[in-house]
Short mmCIF file of C-alpha atoms in Angstrom, two decimals:
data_model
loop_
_atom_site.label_atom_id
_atom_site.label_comp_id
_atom_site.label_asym_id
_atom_site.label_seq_id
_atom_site.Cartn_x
_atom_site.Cartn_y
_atom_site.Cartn_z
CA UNK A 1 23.90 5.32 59.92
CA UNK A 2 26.91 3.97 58.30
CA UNK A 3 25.54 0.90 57.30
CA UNK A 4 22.19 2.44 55.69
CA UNK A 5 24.43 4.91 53.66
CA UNK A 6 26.93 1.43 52.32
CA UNK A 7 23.70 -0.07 51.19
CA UNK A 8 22.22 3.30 49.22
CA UNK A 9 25.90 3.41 47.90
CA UNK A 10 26.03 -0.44 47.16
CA UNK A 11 22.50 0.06 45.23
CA UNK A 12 23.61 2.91 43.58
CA UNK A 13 26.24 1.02 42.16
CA UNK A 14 24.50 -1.87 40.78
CA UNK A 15 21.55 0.40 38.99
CA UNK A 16 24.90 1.72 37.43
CA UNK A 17 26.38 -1.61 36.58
CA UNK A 18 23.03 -3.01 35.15
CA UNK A 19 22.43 0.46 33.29
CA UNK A 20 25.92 0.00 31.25
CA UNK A 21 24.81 -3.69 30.40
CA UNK A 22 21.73 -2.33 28.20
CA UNK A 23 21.72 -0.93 24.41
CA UNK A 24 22.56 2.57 24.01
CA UNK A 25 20.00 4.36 23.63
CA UNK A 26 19.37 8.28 23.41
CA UNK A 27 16.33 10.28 24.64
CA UNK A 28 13.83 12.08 22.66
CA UNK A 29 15.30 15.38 23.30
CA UNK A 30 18.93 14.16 22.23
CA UNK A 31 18.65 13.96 18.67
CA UNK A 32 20.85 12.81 15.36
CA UNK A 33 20.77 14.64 11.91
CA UNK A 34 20.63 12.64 8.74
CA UNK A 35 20.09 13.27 4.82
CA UNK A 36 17.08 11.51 3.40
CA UNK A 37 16.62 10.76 0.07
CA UNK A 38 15.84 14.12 -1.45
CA UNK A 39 19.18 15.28 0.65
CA UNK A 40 17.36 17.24 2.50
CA UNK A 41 18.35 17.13 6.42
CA UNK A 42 16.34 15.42 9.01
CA UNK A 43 16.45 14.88 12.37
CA UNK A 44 15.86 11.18 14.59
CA UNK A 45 15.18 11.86 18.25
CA UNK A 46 14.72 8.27 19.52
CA UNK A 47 17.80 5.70 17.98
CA UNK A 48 19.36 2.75 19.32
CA UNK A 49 23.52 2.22 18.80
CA UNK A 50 25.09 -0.14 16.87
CA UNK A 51 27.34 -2.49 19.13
CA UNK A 52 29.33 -5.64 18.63
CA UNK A 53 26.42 -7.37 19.65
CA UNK A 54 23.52 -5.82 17.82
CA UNK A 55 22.46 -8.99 15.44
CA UNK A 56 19.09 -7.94 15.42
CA UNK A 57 17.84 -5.25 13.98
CA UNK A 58 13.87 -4.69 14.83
CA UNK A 59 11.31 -2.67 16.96
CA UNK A 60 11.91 -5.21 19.46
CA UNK A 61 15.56 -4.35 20.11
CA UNK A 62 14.95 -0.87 19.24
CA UNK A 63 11.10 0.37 19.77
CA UNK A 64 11.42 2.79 17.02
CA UNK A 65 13.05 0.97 14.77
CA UNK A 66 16.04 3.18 14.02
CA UNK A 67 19.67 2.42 14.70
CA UNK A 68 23.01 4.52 14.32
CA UNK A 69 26.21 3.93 14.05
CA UNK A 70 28.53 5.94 15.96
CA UNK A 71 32.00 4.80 16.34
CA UNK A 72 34.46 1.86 14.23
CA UNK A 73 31.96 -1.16 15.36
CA UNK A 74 32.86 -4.92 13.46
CA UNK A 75 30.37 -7.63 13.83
CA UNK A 76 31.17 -11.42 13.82
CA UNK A 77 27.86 -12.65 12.37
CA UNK A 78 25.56 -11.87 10.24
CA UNK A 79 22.59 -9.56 11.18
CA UNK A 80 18.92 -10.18 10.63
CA UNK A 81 16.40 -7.34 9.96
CA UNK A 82 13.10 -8.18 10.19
CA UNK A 83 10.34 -5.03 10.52
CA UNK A 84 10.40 -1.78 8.93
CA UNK A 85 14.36 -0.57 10.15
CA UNK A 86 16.44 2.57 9.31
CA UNK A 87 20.17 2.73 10.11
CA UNK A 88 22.36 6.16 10.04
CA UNK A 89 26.12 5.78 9.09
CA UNK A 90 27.30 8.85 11.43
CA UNK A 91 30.44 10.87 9.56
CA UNK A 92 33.44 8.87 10.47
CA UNK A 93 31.85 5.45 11.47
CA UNK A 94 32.64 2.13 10.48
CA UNK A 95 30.69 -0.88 10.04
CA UNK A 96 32.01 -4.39 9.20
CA UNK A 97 29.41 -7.55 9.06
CA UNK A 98 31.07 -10.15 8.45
CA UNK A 99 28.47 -12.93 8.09
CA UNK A 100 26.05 -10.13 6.01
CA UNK A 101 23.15 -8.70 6.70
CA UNK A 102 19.50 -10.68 6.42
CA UNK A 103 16.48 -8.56 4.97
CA UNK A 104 14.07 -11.12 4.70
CA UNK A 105 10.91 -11.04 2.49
CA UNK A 106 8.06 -8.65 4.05
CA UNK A 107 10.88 -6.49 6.18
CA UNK A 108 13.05 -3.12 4.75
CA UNK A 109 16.37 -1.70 5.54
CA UNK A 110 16.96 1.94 4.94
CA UNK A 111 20.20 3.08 4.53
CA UNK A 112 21.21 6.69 5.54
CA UNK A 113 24.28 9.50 5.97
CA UNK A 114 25.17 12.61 7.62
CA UNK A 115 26.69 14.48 4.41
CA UNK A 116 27.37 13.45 1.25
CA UNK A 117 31.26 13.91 1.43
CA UNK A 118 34.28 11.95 1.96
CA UNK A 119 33.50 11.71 5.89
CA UNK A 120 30.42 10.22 5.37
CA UNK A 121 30.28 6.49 7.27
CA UNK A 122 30.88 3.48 5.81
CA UNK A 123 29.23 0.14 5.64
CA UNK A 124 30.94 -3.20 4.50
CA UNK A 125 28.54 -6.72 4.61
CA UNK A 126 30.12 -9.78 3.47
CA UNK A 127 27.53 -13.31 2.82
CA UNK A 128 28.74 -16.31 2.00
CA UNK A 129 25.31 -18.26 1.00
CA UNK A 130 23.21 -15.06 1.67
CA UNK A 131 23.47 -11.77 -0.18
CA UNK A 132 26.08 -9.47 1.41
CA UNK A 133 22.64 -7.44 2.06
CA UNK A 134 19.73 -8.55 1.41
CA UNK A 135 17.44 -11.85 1.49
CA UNK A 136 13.86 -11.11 -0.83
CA UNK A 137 13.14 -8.11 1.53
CA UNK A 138 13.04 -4.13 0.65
CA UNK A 139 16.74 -2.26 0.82
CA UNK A 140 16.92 1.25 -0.23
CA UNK A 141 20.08 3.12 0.04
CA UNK A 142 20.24 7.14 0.38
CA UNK A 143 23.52 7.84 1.13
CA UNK A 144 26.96 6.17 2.90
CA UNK A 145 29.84 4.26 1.40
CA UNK A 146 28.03 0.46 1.10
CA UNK A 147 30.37 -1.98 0.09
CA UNK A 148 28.84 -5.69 -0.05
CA UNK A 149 29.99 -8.67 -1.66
CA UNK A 150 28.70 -12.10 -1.60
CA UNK A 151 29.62 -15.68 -2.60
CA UNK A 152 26.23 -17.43 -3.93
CA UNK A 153 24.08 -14.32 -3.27
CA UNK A 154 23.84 -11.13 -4.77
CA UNK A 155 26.34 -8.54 -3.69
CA UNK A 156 22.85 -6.38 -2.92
CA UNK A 157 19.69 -8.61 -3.04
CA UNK A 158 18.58 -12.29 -3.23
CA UNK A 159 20.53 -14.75 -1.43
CA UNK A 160 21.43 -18.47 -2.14
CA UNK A 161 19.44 -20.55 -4.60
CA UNK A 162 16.17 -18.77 -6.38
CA UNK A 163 16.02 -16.17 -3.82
CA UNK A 164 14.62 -13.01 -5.65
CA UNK A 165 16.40 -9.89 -5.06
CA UNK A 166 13.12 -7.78 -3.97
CA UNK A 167 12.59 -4.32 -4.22
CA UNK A 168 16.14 -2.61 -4.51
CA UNK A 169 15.94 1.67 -4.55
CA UNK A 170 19.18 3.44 -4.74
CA UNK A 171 19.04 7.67 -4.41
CA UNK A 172 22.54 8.35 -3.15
CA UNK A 173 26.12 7.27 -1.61
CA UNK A 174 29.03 5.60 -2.89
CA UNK A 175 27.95 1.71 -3.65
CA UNK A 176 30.27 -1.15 -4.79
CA UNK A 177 28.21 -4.58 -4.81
CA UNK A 178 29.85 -7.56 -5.70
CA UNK A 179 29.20 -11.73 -6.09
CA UNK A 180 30.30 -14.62 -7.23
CA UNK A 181 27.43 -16.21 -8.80
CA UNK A 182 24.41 -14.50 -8.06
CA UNK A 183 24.03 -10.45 -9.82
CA UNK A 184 26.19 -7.68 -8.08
CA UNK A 185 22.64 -5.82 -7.77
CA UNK A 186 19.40 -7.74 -8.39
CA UNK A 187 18.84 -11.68 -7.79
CA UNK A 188 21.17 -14.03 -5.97
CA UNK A 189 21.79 -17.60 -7.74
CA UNK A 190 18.53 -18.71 -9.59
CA UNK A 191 17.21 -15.42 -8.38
CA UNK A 192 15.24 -12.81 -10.41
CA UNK A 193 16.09 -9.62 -9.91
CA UNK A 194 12.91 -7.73 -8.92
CA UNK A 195 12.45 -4.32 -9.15
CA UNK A 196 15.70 -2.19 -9.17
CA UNK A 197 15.38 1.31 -9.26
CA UNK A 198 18.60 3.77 -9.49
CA UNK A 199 18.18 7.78 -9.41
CA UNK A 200 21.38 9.00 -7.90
CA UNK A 201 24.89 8.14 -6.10
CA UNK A 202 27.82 6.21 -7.44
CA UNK A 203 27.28 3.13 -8.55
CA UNK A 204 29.53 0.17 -8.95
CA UNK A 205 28.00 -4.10 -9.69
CA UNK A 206 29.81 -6.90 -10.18
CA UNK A 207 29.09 -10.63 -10.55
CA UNK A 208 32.33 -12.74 -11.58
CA UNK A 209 29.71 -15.54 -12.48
CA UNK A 210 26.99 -16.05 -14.43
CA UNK A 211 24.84 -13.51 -13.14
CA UNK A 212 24.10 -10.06 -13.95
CA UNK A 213 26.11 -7.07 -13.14
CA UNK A 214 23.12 -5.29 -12.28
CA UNK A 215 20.16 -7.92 -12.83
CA UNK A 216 19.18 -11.35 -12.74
CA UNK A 217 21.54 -14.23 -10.59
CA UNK A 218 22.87 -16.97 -12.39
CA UNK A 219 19.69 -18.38 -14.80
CA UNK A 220 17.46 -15.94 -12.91
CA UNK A 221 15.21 -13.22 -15.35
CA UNK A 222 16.32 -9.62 -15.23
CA UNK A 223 12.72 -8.41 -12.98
CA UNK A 224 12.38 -4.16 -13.32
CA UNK A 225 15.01 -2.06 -14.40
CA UNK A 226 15.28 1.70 -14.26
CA UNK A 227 18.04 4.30 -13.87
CA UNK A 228 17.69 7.58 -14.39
CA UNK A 229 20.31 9.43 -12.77
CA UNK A 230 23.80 8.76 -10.81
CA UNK A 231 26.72 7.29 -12.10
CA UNK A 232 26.44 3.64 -12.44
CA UNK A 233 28.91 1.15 -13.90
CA UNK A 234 28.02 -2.64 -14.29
CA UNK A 235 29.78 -5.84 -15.29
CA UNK A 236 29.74 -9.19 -15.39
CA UNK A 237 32.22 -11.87 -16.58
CA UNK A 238 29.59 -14.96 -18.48
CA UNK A 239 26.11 -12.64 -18.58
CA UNK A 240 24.24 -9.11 -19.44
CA UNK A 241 26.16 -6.28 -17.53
CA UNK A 242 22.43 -4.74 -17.18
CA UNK A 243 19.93 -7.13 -17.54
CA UNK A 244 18.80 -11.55 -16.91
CA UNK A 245 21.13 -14.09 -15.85
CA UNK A 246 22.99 -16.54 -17.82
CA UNK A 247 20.71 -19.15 -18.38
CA UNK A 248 21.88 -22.63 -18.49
CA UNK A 249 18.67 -24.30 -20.17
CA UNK A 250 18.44 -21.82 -23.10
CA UNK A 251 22.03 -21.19 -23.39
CA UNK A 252 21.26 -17.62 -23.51
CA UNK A 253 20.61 -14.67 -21.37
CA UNK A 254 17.25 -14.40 -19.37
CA UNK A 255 14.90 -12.05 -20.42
CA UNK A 256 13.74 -8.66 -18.25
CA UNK A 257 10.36 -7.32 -18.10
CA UNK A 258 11.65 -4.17 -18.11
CA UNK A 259 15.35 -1.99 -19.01
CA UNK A 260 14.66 1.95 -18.81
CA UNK A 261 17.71 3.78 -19.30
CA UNK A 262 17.53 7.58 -19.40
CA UNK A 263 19.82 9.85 -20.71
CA UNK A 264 20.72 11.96 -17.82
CA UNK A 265 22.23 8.53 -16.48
CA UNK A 266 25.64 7.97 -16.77
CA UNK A 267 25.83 4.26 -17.58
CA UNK A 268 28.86 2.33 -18.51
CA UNK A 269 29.49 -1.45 -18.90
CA UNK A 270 32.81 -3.52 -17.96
CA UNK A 271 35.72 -2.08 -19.72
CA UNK A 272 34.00 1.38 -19.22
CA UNK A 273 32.43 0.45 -22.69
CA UNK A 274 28.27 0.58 -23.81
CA UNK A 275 26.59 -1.61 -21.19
CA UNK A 276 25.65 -5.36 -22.73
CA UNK A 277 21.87 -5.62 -22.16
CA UNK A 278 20.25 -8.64 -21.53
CA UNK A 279 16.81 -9.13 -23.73
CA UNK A 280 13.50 -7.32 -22.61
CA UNK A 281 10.34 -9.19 -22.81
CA UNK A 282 8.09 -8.35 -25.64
CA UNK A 283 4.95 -9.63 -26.84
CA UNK A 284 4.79 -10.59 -30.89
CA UNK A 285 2.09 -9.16 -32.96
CA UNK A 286 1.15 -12.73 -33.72
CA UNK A 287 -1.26 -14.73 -31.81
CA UNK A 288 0.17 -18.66 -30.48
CA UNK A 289 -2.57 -20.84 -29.30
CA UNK A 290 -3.28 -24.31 -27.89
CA UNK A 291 -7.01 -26.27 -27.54
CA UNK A 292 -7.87 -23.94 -24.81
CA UNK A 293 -6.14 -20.49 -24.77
CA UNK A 294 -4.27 -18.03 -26.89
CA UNK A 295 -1.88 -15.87 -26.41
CA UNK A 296 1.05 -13.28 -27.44
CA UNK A 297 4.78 -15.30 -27.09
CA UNK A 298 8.07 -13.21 -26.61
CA UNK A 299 10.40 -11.84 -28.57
CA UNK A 300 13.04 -13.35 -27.25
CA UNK A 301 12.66 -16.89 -28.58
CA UNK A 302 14.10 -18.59 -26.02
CA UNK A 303 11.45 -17.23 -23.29
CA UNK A 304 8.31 -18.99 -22.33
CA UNK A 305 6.63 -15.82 -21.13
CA UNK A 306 2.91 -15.75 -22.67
CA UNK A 307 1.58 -12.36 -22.87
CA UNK A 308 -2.67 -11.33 -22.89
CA UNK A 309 -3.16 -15.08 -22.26
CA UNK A 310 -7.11 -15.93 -22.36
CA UNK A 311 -9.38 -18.48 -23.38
CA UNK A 312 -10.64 -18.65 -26.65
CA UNK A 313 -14.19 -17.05 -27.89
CA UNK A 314 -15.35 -18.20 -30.78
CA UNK A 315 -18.33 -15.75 -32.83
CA UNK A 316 -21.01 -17.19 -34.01
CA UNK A 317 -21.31 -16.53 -37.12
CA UNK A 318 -19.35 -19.14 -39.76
CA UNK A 319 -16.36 -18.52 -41.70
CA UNK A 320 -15.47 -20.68 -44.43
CA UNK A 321 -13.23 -21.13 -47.57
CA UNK A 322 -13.91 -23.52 -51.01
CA UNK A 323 -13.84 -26.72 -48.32
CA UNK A 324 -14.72 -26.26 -45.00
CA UNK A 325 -16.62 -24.07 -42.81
CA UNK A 326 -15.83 -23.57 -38.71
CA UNK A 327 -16.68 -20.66 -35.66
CA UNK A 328 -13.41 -18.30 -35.61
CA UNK A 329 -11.75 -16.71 -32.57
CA UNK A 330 -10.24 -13.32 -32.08
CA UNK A 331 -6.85 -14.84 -32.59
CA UNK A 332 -7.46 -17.21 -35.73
CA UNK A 333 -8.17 -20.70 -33.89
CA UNK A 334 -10.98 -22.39 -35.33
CA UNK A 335 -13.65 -24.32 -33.68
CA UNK A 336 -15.88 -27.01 -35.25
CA UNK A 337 -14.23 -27.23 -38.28
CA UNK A 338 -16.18 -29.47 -41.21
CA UNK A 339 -16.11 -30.18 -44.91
CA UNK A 340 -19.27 -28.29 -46.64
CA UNK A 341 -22.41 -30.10 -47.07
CA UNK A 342 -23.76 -28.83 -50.54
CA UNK A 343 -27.14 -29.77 -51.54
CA UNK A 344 -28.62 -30.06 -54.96
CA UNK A 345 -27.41 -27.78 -58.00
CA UNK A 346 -29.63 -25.03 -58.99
CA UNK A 347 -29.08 -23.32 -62.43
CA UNK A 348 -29.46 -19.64 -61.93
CA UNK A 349 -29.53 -19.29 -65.91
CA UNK A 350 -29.76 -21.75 -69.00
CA UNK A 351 -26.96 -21.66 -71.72
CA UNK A 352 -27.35 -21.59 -75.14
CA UNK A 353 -25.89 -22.57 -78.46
CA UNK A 354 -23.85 -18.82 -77.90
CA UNK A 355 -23.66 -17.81 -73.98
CA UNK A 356 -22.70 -19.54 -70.75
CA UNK A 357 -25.36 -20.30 -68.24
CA UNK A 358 -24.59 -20.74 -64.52
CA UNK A 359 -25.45 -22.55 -61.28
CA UNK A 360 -25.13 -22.87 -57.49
CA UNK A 361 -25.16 -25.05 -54.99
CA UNK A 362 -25.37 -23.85 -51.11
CA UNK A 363 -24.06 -26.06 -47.69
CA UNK A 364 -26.76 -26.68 -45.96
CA UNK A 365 -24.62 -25.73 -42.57
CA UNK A 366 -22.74 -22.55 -43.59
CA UNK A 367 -24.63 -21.22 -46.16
CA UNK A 368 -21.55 -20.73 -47.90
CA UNK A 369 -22.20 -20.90 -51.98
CA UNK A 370 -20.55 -22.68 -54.85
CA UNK A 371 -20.52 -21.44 -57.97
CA UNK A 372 -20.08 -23.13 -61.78
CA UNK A 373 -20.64 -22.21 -64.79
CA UNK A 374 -22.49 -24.45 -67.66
CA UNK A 375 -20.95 -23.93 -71.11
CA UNK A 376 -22.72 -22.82 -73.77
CA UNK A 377 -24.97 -25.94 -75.54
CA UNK A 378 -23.73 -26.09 -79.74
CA UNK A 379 -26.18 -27.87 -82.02
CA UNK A 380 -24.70 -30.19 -84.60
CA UNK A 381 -24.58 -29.35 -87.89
CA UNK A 382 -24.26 -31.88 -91.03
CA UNK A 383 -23.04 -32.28 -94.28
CA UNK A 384 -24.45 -33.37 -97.31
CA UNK A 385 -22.42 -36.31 -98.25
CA UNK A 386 -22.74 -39.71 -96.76
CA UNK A 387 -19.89 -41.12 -93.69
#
């Protein structure tokens, strides 16, 4: 009897043991509150908890794909989301990563917290060579204090080397993003800067490079900007605080396709001053063309972008001035241009001694018409005396 009850004891012991080794994870009656990004409160029943050890974020590691932070928690290396994933900052929580955290292209991270006050958790991701969050995937942030910084990436966005920042949505929270040479928000070096949207929270982007403060990475365009709430405040030292990259190849700043600024946002620049915007694209009423196509250039002279591009038509029907005749596209090229070929003059009326008479001649291509007029015809008349 004493042995069988050693072994239950002994197995007891190791389901305990082996149970302590797994993730955290709570039960779907155990549930977490959270602010979404209406700040409305919600509830997640099913969460996994942010350890040490949690470098992967995904519906592998956690089947529903949300995670929580619950306590001070540092990481040594950098994270990699990949999936759809949703992380709660829990009032009082801390979370360092030091090697940043990887969205790659096709995945989302979605940033939440508890309240919106000074006990809400904090989140601080530092790249080197990858954004301090980010990597060409999704990131929207609806609450927390998010503090990232990066060296060749974007503070918040691309990473290293014409990595584009992706869709970046920011509702709420406190947010400082920072980098070296890729946009504090937006692309990371040679990195456009997608499609950044900003509607609420406090709002701070750096780059101490060539990028944009909130933008385009070094020589990277601007992508889609829009704020239209929050408190946002953008800067960067060689570039557009709001806007493209500084590009090295036009010695100028890259163009955006879009800059919406609206007047319930409270937008300031470095210095606390106007914010320096980088150029817009925008088509030119004018038409450019080559042998094939036509199109509208940019404004901004030292883009490439071509805007309504199309092949040419040409009408049927001739147009023609005093020497030549050709088939005329919508935007002014000319096809099968040729000199006229007129054929014989035909007076249209005789002149006389007192009135002009007139002729035509037509090309026998274009029908296009020459006119002339035939002076009048003076009869001599002679004297009497002898020459």
């Amino acid at each position: 009897m004493r042995n069988w009850k050693q072994r239950l004891w002994s197995l007891l012991l190791c389901g305990a043991m082996l149970a302590s080794l797994c993730p955290t994870a709570r039960a779907e009656d155990v549930s977490i509150s959270y602010l979404d990004q209406n700040g409305d409160e919600k509830s997640c029943e099913t969460y996994t908890a942010v350890t040490a050890d949690s470098v992967g974020w995904n519906t592998t590691n956690s089947p529903s794909g949300w995670y929580v932070v619950e306590s001070s928690v540092k990481i040594e290396y950098s994270v990699n989301v990949t999936g759809e994933v949703h992380l709660i900052l829990a009032n009082g929580c801390d979370l360092k990563v030091i090697g940043g955290i990887k969205v790659s292209k096709g995945s989302s991270l979605t940033i939440y917290a508890q309240s919106d006050s000074e006990a809400m958790g904090k989140l601080t991701a530092t790249g080197s060579s990858n954004a301090g969050i980010g990597g060409g995937g999704n990131i929207t942030i609806n609450g927390g204090t998010v503090t990232a910084t990066s060296d060749g990436g974007a503070g918040i966005g691309g990473g290293y080397m014409s990595d584009n920042g992706g869709n970046i949505t920011i509702n709420g929270g406190t947010v400082n993003a920072t980098s070296q040479n890729g946009a504090g928000i937006g692309g990371g070096r040679d990195g456009a800067g997608g499609k950044i949207t900003i509607s609420g929270g406090e709002v701070k982007a750096t780059s101490k490079g060539f990028g944009a403060g909130i933008g385009g990475g070094e020589s990277g365009a601007g992508g889609e900007i829009t704020i239209s709430g929050g408190t946002v405040e953008a800067s960067s030292t060689s570039s557009a605080d709001i806007g493209g990259g500084y590009d090295h190849k036009t010695s100028g700043i890259a163009p955006s396709d879009k800059i919406e600024i609206s007047e319930d946002a409270n937008v300031k620049g470095s210095g606390g001053d106007k914010p320096n915007l980088g150029p817009p694209h925008g088509a030119k009423t004018e038409w450019a063309s080559d042998s094939t196509d036509h199109w509208h250039p940019c404004e901004v002279e030292s883009c490439a972008e071509q805007f309504d591009k199309a092949a040419h038509s040409y009408g049927n029907e001739w147009k023609s001035d005093a020497a030549s005749h050709w088939h005329e596209c919508s935007c002014g090229d000319k096809s099968a241009e040729a000199a006229h070929s007129f054929g014989e003059w035909v007076t249209d009326q005789d002149a006389t001694s007192t009135t002009a008479g007139s002729r035509h001649r037509d090309c026998g291509e274009c029908q296009y018409q020459e006119n002339q007029t035939i002076p009048p015809v003076h009869s001599h008349s002679y004297g009497q005396e002898w020459k």
